[in-house]
């Protein structure tokens, strides 16, 4: 018995069950800008070379282990609503994890709010877009208050009294996490309140009502009574809010601070914070106005136009934020595929996997190119720039934000089960992705907005079509799509066109991306994108492509240099 027992002893370590091998090492991070050739080229194209040193520094800082850990913590410990202080006074405070303040402070300190407005150099919008894109690869929730404040600035600049009071602190690059009246704050944040439970995207269905208490019209003080079903960043110092001027009046836009100008708390009552799928680091509230005080900004009855102007900027942020998620997911997928072995060779060398990686890389660069072009259009004054901003922005938001959801799920699959567990960054990216499709107008809202814009400004559309026709002159498949698009928008019955709205939005976005890649990306990237999106029948999911037909290695090397 003893001899037999000795023979079955496994060796000197009876509890050693396995060795760890063929596991993907953690992504090392580093300077995210240095690893992104397309972004560097985009900055030079946008005349933003002057911003490269600061952006390189930020790209290295935001990808440090401490920043990555802060991004995880800010989402694992979401904000909490504290309605009362210990003495029972109503305070409606929102408390955040310290990681939120760390990341939001870094973004603001780098110019995330002020850069396009305080710096008048050419390339300022490209520099801002790059900063936004780099930060979004690590943490997305902090982008929300940043973009709303940045987008509110031009509206408030047109209100002299308010701008005198607020302007310096709206443009501040300092960070102030105290909860105090406006006059005691070193830096201010602006949120938005449009959505009501009975209307959703239909802001004209708003029932929140305002009536004057000090004067009437622009700059006058009103009392607001009603509710908002989604109140973005409820801890902000003030919100731009839609409300009716009287029970049956038109919609106005109101500046509604959390603390009134005399230091009293305004009657904006947070009912609860939303328990969201993603974007968990950021607070979204449901509020009630109990005769809250607000100041009418813009013209009476022009509230929707005022808020849509703000949304035209935040929609570009949705495109850039989605592009950032896509980039982050692509990097994780490429890194894993280059380090993981399966069936005798690296995943990155497996023919089927190369098709997936090629498709993800094409999708990522196309999204970035589109976001950067829209940013450049914010700075340009030509008719063509106006056409890109007015007509292409809703198409870009429609398409890029939706593709990001699918692409992030596909990137997760590259990592397999390791990508599905919470220790991986992919679950947070996947939960984060849908918000950009929903916020600031869902897909149908974007598609219908394109139809309205083309109907109102047909000459603007013609400017765009001619620009694209020149860029795609050698691409027969793309020209066929352009011909269909122009015919659909000019010859279809106006009553029938809404049924094709999504087809129009998708076609516009793909043609815009094809134009930009043909002009600004290497031939390998442009050829593969145009062939797989506008030439051969597209796969019904990402990765349904024969990577052998394209210069796949050149595309992947450009997307992420090996290392």
Short mmCIF file of C-alpha atoms in Angstrom, two decimals, residues 7 19 34 72 82 94 143 148 174 196-197 199 205 215 232 255 295 307 322 343 358 384 423 446 485 509 512 529 555:
data_model
loop_
_atom_site.label_atom_id
_atom_site.label_comp_id
_atom_site.label_asym_id
_atom_site.label_seq_id
_atom_site.Cartn_x
_atom_site.Cartn_y
_atom_site.Cartn_z
CA UNK A 7 3.76 6.15 -6.94
CA UNK A 19 0.76 27.08 -15.17
CA UNK A 34 1.70 58.67 -30.39
CA UNK A 72 -13.06 52.07 -13.11
CA UNK A 82 -28.49 63.56 -0.88
CA UNK A 94 -25.21 65.06 -5.72
CA UNK A 143 -17.51 64.09 -21.22
CA UNK A 148 -22.84 70.73 -22.40
CA UNK A 174 -9.62 75.56 -12.91
CA UNK A 196 -40.31 65.31 -20.30
CA UNK A 197 -41.93 61.96 -19.66
CA UNK A 199 -42.85 63.74 -24.91
CA UNK A 205 -45.08 68.34 -26.16
CA UNK A 215 -40.51 92.21 -16.63
CA UNK A 232 -28.50 66.11 -17.64
CA UNK A 255 -31.30 79.88 -17.68
CA UNK A 295 -34.10 83.97 -16.93
CA UNK A 307 -31.60 74.65 -27.77
CA UNK A 322 -18.49 57.12 -30.00
CA UNK A 343 -4.81 26.50 -33.17
CA UNK A 358 -9.72 44.78 -40.71
CA UNK A 384 -19.13 73.83 -47.70
CA UNK A 423 -12.01 42.79 -15.16
CA UNK A 446 -31.46 62.41 -36.74
CA UNK A 485 -28.98 59.81 -52.75
CA UNK A 509 -22.69 58.95 -43.59
CA UNK A 512 -19.01 61.33 -46.19
CA UNK A 529 -13.50 50.93 -46.88
CA UNK A 555 -4.37 48.87 -42.36
#
